[in-house]
CSV table of C-alpha atoms in Angstrom, one decimal:
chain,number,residue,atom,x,y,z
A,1,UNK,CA,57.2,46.6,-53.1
A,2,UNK,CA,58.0,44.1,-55.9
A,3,UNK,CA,54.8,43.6,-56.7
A,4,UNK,CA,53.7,47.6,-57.6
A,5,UNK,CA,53.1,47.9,-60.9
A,6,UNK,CA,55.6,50.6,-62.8
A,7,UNK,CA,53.8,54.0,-61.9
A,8,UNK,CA,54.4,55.0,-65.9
A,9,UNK,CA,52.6,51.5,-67.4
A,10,UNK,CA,49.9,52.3,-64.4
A,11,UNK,CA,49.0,55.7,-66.1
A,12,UNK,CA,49.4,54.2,-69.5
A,13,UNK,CA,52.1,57.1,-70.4
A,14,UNK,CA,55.8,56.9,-71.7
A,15,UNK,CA,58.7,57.3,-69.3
A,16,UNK,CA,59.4,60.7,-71.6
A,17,UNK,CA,55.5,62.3,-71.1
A,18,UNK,CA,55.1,65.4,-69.6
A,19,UNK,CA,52.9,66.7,-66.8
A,20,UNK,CA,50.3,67.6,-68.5
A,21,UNK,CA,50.0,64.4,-70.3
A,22,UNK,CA,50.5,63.0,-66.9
A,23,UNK,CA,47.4,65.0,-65.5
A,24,UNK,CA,45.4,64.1,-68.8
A,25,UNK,CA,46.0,60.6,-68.1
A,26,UNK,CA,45.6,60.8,-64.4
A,27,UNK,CA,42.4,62.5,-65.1
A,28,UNK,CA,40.5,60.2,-67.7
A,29,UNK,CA,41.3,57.0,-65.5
A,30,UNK,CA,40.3,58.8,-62.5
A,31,UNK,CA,36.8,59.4,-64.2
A,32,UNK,CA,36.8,55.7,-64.8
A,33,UNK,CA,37.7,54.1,-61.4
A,34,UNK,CA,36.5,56.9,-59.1
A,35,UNK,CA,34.9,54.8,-56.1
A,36,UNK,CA,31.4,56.7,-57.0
A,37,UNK,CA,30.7,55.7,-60.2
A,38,UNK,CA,31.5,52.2,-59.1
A,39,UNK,CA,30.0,51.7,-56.1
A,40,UNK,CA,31.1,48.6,-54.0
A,41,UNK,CA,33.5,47.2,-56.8
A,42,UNK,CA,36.7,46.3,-54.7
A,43,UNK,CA,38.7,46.5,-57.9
A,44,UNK,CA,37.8,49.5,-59.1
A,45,UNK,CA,39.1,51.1,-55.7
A,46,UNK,CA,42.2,49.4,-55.6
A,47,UNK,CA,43.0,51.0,-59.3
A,48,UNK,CA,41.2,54.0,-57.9
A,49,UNK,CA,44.6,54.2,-55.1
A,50,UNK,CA,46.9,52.9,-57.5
A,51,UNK,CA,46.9,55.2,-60.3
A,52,UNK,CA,46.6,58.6,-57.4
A,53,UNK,CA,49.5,57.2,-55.8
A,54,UNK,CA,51.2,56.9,-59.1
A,55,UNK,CA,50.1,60.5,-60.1
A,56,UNK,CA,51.1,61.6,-57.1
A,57,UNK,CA,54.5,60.5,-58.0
A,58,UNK,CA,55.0,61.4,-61.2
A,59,UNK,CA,53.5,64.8,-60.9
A,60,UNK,CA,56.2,66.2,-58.5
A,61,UNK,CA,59.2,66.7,-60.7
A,62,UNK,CA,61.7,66.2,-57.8
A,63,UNK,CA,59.9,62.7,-56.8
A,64,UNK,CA,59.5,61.8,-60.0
A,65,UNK,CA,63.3,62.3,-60.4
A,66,UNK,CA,63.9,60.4,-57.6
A,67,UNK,CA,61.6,57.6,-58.8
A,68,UNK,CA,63.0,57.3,-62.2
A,69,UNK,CA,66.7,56.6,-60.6
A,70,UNK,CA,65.9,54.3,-57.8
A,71,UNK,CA,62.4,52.7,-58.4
A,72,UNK,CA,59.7,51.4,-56.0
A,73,UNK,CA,62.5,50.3,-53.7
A,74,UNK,CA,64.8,53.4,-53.5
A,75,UNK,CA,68.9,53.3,-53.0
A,76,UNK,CA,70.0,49.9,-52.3
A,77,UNK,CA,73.4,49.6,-50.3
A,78,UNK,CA,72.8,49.3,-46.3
A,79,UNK,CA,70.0,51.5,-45.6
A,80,UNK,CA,68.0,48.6,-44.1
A,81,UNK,CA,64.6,46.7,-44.8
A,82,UNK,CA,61.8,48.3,-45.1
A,83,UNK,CA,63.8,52.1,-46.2
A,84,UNK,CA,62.1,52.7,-49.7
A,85,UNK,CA,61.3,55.4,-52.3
A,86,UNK,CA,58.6,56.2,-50.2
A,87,UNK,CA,60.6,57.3,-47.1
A,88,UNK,CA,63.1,59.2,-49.1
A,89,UNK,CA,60.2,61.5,-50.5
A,90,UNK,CA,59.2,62.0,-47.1
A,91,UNK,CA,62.6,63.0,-45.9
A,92,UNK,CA,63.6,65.4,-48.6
A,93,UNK,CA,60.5,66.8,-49.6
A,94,UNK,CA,58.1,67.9,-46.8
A,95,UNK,CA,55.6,65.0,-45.9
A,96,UNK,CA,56.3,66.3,-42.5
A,97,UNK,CA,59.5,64.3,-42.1
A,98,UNK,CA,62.7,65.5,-41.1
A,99,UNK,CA,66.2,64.8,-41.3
A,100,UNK,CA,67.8,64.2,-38.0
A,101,UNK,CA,64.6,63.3,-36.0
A,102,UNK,CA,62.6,66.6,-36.7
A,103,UNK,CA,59.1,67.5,-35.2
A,104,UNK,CA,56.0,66.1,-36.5
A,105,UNK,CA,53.8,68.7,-37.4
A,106,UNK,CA,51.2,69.9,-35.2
A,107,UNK,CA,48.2,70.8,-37.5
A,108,UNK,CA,45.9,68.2,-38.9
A,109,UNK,CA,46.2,67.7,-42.6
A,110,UNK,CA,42.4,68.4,-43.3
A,111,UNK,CA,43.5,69.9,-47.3
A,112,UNK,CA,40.3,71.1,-48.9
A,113,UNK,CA,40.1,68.4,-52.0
A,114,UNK,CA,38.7,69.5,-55.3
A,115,UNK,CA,35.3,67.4,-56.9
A,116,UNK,CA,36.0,65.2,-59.7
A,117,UNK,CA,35.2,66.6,-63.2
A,118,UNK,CA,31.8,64.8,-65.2
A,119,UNK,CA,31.7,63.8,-68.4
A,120,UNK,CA,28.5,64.0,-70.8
A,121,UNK,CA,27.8,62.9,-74.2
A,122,UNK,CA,25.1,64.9,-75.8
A,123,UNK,CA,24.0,64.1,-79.7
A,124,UNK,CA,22.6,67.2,-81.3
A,125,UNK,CA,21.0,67.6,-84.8
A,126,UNK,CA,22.7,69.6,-88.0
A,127,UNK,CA,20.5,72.5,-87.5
A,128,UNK,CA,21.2,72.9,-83.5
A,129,UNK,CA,25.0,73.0,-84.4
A,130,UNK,CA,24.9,75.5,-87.3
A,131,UNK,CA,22.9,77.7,-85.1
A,132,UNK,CA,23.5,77.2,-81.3
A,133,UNK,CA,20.8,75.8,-79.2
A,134,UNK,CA,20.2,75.9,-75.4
A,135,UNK,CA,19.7,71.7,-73.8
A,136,UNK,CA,18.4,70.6,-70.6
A,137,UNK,CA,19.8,67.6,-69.7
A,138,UNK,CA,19.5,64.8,-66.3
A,139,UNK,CA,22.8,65.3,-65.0
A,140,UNK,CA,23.6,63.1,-61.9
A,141,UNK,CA,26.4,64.7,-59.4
A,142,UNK,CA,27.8,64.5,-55.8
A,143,UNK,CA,26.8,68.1,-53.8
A,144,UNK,CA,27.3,69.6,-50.7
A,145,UNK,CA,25.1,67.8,-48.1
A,146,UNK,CA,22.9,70.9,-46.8
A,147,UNK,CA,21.6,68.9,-43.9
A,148,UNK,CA,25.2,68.7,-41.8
A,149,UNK,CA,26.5,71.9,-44.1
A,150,UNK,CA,28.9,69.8,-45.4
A,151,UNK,CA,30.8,68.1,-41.9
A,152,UNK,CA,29.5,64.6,-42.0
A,153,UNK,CA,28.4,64.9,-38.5
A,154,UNK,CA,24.7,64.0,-38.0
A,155,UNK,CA,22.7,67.6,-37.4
A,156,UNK,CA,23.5,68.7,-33.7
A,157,UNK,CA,26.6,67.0,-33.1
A,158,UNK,CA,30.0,67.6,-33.8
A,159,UNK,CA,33.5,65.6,-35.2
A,160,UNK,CA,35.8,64.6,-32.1
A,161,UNK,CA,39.9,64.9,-32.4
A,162,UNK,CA,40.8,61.7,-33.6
A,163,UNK,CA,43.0,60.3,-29.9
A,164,UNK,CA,45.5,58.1,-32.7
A,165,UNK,CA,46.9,61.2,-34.0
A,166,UNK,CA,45.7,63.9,-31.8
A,167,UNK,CA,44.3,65.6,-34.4
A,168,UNK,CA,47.2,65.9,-36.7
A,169,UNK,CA,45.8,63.2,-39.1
A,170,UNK,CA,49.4,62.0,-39.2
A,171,UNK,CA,51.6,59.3,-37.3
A,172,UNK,CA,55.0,60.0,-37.3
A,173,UNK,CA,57.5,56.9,-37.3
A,174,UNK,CA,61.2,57.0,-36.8
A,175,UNK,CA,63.8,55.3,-38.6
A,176,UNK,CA,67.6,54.8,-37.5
A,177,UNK,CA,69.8,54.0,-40.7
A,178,UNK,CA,73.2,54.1,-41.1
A,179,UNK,CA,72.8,57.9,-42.3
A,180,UNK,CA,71.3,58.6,-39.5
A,181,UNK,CA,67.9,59.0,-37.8
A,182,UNK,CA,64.8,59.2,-40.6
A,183,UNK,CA,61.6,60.9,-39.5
A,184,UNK,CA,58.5,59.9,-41.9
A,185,UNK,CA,54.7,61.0,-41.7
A,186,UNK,CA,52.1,58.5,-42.5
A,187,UNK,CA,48.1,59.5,-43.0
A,188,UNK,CA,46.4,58.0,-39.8
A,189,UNK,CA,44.7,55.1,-40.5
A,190,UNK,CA,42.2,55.5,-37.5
A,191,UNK,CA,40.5,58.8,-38.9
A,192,UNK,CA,41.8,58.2,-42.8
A,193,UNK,CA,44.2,61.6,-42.0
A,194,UNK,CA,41.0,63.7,-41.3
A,195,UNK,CA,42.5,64.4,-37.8
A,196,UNK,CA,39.1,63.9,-36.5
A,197,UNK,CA,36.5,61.2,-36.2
A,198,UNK,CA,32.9,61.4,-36.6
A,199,UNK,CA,31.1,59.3,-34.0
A,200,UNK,CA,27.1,60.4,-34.7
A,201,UNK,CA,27.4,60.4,-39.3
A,202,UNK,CA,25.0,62.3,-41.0
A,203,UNK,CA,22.1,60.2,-41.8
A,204,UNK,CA,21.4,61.9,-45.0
A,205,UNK,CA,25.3,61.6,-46.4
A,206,UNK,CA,26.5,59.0,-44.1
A,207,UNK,CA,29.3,60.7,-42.9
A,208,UNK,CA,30.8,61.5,-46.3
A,209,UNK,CA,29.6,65.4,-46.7
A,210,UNK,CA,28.5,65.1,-50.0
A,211,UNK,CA,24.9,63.6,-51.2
A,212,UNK,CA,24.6,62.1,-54.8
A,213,UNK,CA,21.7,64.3,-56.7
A,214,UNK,CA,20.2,63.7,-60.0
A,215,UNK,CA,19.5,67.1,-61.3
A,216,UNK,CA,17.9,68.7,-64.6
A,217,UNK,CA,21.1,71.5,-65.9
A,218,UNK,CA,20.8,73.7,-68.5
A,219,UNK,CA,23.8,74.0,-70.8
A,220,UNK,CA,24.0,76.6,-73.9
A,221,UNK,CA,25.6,75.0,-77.1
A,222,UNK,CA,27.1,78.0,-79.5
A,223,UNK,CA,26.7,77.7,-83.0
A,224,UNK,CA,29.4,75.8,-85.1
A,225,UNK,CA,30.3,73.4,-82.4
A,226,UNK,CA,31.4,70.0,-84.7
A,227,UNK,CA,31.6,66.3,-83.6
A,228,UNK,CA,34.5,65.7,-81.0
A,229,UNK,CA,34.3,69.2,-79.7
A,230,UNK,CA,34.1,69.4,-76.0
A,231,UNK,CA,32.4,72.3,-73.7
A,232,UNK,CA,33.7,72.9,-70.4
A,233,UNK,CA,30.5,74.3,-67.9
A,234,UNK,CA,33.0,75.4,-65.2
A,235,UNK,CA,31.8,74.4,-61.5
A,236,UNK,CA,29.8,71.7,-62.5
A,237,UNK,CA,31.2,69.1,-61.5
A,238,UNK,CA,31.2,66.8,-58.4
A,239,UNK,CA,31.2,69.1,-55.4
A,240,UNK,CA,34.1,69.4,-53.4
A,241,UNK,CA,35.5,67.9,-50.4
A,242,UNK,CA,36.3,69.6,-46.7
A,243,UNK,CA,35.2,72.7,-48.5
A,244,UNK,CA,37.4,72.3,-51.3
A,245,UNK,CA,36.6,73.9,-55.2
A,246,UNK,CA,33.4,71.9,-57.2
A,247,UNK,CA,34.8,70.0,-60.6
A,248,UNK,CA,33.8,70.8,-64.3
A,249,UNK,CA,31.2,69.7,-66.6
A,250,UNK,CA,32.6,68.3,-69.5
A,251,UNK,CA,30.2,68.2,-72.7
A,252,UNK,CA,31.1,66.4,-75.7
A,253,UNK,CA,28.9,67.3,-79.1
A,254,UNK,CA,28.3,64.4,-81.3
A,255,UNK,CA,26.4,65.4,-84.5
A,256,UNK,CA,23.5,63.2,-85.9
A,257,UNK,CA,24.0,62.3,-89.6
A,258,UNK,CA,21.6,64.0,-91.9
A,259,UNK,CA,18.9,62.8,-94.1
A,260,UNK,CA,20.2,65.6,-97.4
A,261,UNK,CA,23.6,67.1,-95.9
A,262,UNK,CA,27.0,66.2,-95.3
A,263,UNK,CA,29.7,68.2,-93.7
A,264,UNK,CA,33.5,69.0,-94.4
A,265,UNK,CA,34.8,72.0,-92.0
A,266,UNK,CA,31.9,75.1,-92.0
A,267,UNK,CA,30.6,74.0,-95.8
A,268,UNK,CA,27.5,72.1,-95.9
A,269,UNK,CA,27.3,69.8,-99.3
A,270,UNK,CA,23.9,68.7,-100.9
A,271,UNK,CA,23.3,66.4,-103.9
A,272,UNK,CA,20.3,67.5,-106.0
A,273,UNK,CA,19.2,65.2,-108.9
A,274,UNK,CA,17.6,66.9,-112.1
A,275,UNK,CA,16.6,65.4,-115.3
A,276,UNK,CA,18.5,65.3,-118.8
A,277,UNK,CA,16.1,67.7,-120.0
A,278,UNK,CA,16.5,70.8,-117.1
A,279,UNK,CA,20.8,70.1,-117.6
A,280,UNK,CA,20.1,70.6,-121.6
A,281,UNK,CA,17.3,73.3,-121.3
A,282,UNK,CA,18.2,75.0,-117.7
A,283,UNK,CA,15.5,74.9,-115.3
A,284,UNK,CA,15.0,76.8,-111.4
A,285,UNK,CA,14.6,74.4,-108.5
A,286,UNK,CA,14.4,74.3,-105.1
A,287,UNK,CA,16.8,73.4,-102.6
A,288,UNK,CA,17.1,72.7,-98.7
A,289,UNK,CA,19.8,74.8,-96.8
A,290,UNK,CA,19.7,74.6,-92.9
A,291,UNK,CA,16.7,76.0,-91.4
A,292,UNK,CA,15.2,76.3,-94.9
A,293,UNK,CA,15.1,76.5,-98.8
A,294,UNK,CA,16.5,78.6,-101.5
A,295,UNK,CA,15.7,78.5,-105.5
A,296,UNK,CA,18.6,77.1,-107.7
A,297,UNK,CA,18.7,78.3,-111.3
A,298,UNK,CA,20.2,75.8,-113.7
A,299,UNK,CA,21.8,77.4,-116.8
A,300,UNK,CA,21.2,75.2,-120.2
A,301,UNK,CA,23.4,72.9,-120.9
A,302,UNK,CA,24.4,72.3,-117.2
A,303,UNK,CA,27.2,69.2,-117.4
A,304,UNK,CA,26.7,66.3,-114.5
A,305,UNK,CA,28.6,67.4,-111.3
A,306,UNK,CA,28.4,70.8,-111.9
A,307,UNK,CA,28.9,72.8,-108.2
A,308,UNK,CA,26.6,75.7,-107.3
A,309,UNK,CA,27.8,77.7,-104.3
A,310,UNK,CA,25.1,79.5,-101.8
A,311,UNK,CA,27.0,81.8,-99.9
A,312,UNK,CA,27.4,81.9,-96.0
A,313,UNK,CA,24.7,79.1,-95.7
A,314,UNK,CA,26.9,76.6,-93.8
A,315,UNK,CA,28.5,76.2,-90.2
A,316,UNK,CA,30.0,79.6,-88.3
A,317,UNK,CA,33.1,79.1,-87.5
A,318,UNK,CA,33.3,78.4,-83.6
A,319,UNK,CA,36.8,80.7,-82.8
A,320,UNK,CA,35.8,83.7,-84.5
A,321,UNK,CA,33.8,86.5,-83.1
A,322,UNK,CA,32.8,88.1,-86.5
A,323,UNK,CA,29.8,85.8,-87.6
A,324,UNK,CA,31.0,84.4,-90.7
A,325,UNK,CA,30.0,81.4,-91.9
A,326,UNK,CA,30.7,78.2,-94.5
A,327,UNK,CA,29.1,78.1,-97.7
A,328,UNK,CA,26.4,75.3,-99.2
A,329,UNK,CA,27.7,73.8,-102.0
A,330,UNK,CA,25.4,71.3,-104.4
A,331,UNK,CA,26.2,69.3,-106.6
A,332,UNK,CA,24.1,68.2,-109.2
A,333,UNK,CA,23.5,64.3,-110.5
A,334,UNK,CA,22.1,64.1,-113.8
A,335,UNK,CA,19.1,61.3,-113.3
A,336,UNK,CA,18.7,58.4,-116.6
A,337,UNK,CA,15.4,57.5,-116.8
A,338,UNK,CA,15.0,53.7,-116.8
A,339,UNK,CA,12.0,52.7,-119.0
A,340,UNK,CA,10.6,55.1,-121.7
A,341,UNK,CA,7.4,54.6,-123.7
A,342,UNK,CA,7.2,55.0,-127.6
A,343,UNK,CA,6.7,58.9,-127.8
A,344,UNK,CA,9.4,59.3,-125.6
A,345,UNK,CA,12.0,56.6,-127.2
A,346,UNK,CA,11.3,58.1,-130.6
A,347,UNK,CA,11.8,61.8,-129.7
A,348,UNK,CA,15.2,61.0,-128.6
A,349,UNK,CA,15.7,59.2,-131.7
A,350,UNK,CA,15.0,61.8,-133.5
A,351,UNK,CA,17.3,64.3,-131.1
A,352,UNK,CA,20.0,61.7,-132.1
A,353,UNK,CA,19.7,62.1,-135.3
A,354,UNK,CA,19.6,65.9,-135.7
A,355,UNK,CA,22.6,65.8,-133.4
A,356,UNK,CA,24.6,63.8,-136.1
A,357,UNK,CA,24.6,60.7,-133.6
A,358,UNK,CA,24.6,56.7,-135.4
A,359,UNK,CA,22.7,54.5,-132.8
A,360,UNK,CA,22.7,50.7,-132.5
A,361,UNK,CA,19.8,49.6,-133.9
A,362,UNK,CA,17.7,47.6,-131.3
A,363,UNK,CA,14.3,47.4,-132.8
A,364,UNK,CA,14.6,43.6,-132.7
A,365,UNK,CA,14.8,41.3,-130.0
A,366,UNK,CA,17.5,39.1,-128.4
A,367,UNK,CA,15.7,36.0,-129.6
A,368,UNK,CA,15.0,37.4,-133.4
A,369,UNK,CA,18.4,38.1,-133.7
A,370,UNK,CA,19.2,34.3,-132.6
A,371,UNK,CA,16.8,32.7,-135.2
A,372,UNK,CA,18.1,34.8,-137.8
A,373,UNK,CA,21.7,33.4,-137.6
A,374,UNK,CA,20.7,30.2,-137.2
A,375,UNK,CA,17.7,30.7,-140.2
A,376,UNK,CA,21.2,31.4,-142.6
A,377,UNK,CA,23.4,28.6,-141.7
């Protein structure tokens, strides 16, 4: 066992984490590694049994205890080669070992085994997420194989007891130590602790009960959801093995950015640009708000980045049954126009001066001004 990997470092969690940050991590690497979404990669299914075996572990608080004292190897002291952490779970907590050279036990350990959970990305636009939209999207999934309901065994034939373990699914192996005699329960290796072995597979599954389907699924997104936000669609997952529960669906929302709006929380923010003369004079515009437009009156002498607030014209918020929603705020952005003819520079000259302003006079040129110094030197 030397060369095991620390069950904590395999799970990529501290030695203090809890379960549930055990299951979390258990659960994203799963998703990862899971023998179906790499098909044929020898890797991935040796990571695939390595980080179950170490969830295994550290999910049980009493082997987990155990684990945490004594390691991979277990007490060392004269119990013997071979006599490792793995034997002392199964003696004190109920692989179907005993203490003292119990029975083995005499049903097959077919455990129903719940379908993985998916994962889907799904971008949506500003508008879909302030108001809720319904998405069909190509989901690809394992399901029940309806042509051997499930067994594995080719249509018309049936599983036979597996003659290793009589159709226990387990070996039992006895160990004399200096404690006494240890009783331990291994899976079978010659039916994979099914307790039974199917001689004619399902040509449709190959055996495995389960048929990968690529599937359009309808999924209903409620308005407000936000970047990062994830949506659980119970039951649609990865069917279930040996009858066992189907996974989840697991949607994550990612928001397109928007041409006009930006978001902070429920509000919706929009920069509008207006001219000197509608911030010194006032002026009604128009503005965008999601899913359409609303006029903007600007009072006279409006000041650059002056905020006007549209009420409930932004994002509901997601937790709350009551409807309300985030305002639009805009901001406005005074625009400087860049060239100006004549009429246009002498009209402002003459707003200068009635205003009591002194301007720069720039009637001549760079290169007038030069020849002038040099002219009185």
């Amino acid at each position: 066992m030397a060369n095991k990997r620390d069950y904590y470092e395999v799970l990529g969690v501290g030695r203090t984490a809890s379960v549930a940050e055990i299951r979390s991590a258990y659960r994203k690497l799963a998703a990862k590694y899971h023998p179906d979404v790499n098909p044929g990669d020898r890797e991935a299914e040796e990571k695939f049994k390595e980080i179950n075996e170490a969830h295994e572990i550290l999910s049980s608080p009493e082997k987990r205890q155990i684990y945490d004292q004594f390691g991979h190897d277990g007490p060392q002291g004269g119990m013997g080669d071979g006599f490792g952490v793995g034997d002392i779970f199964d003696m004190f907590f109920g692989s179907g070992g005993s203490f003292g050279g119990g029975r083995a036990p005499e049903r097959a350990r077919q455990t129903a085994t719940q379908g993985s959970d998916l994962r889907y990305d799904l971008e949506i636009t500003f508008e879909e997420a302030a108001f809720g939209v319904q998405k069909t999207i190509e989901l690809s999934r394992q399901e029940a194989c309806t042509a051997c309901d499930s067994t594995g065994a080719k249509p018309g034939t049936t599983a036979r007891t597996c003659s290793a373990c009589h159709g226990t699914g387990q070996l039992r192996h006895v160990q004399n130590t200096i404690l006494g005699s240890f009783a331990t329960v291994t899976p079978c290796a010659n039916c994979r602790g099914e307790g039974r072995v199917i001689a004619d597979p399902c040509p449709t599954c190959r055996g495995q009960g389960r048929v990968r389907n690529s599937k359009q699924h309808t999924i209903q997104i409620p308005a407000g959801v936000d970047t990062g936000v994830r949506l659980v669609d119970q039951g649609s997952g990865d069917a279930g093995v040996r009858g066992g529960a189907p996974g989840d669906l697991y949607v994550v929302i990612y928001l397109k950015e928007h041409e006009y709006f930006k978001r902070q929380a429920r509000d919706v923010h929009f920069s509008a640009q207006i001219s000197f003369t509608q911030a010194a004079l006032g002026d009604t515009i128009e503005v965008p708000i999601l899913g359409g437009a609303e006029k903007l009156t600007i009072p006279e002498g409006t000041q650059p980045g002056a905020t006007f607030r549209f009420r409930g014209k932004g994002f509901p918020d997601i937790n709350s049954r009551r409807g309300d929603r985030g305002d639009e705020i805009v901001t406005v952005h005074i625009t400087v126009p860049t060239r100006l003819n004549d009429d246009q520079r002498r009209l402002l000259r003459e707003y200068a001066t009635a205003s009591g302003e002194k301007l720069a006079d720039h009637s001549g040129g760079f290169v007038d001004k030069l020849k002038e110094v040099f002219t009185h030197k």
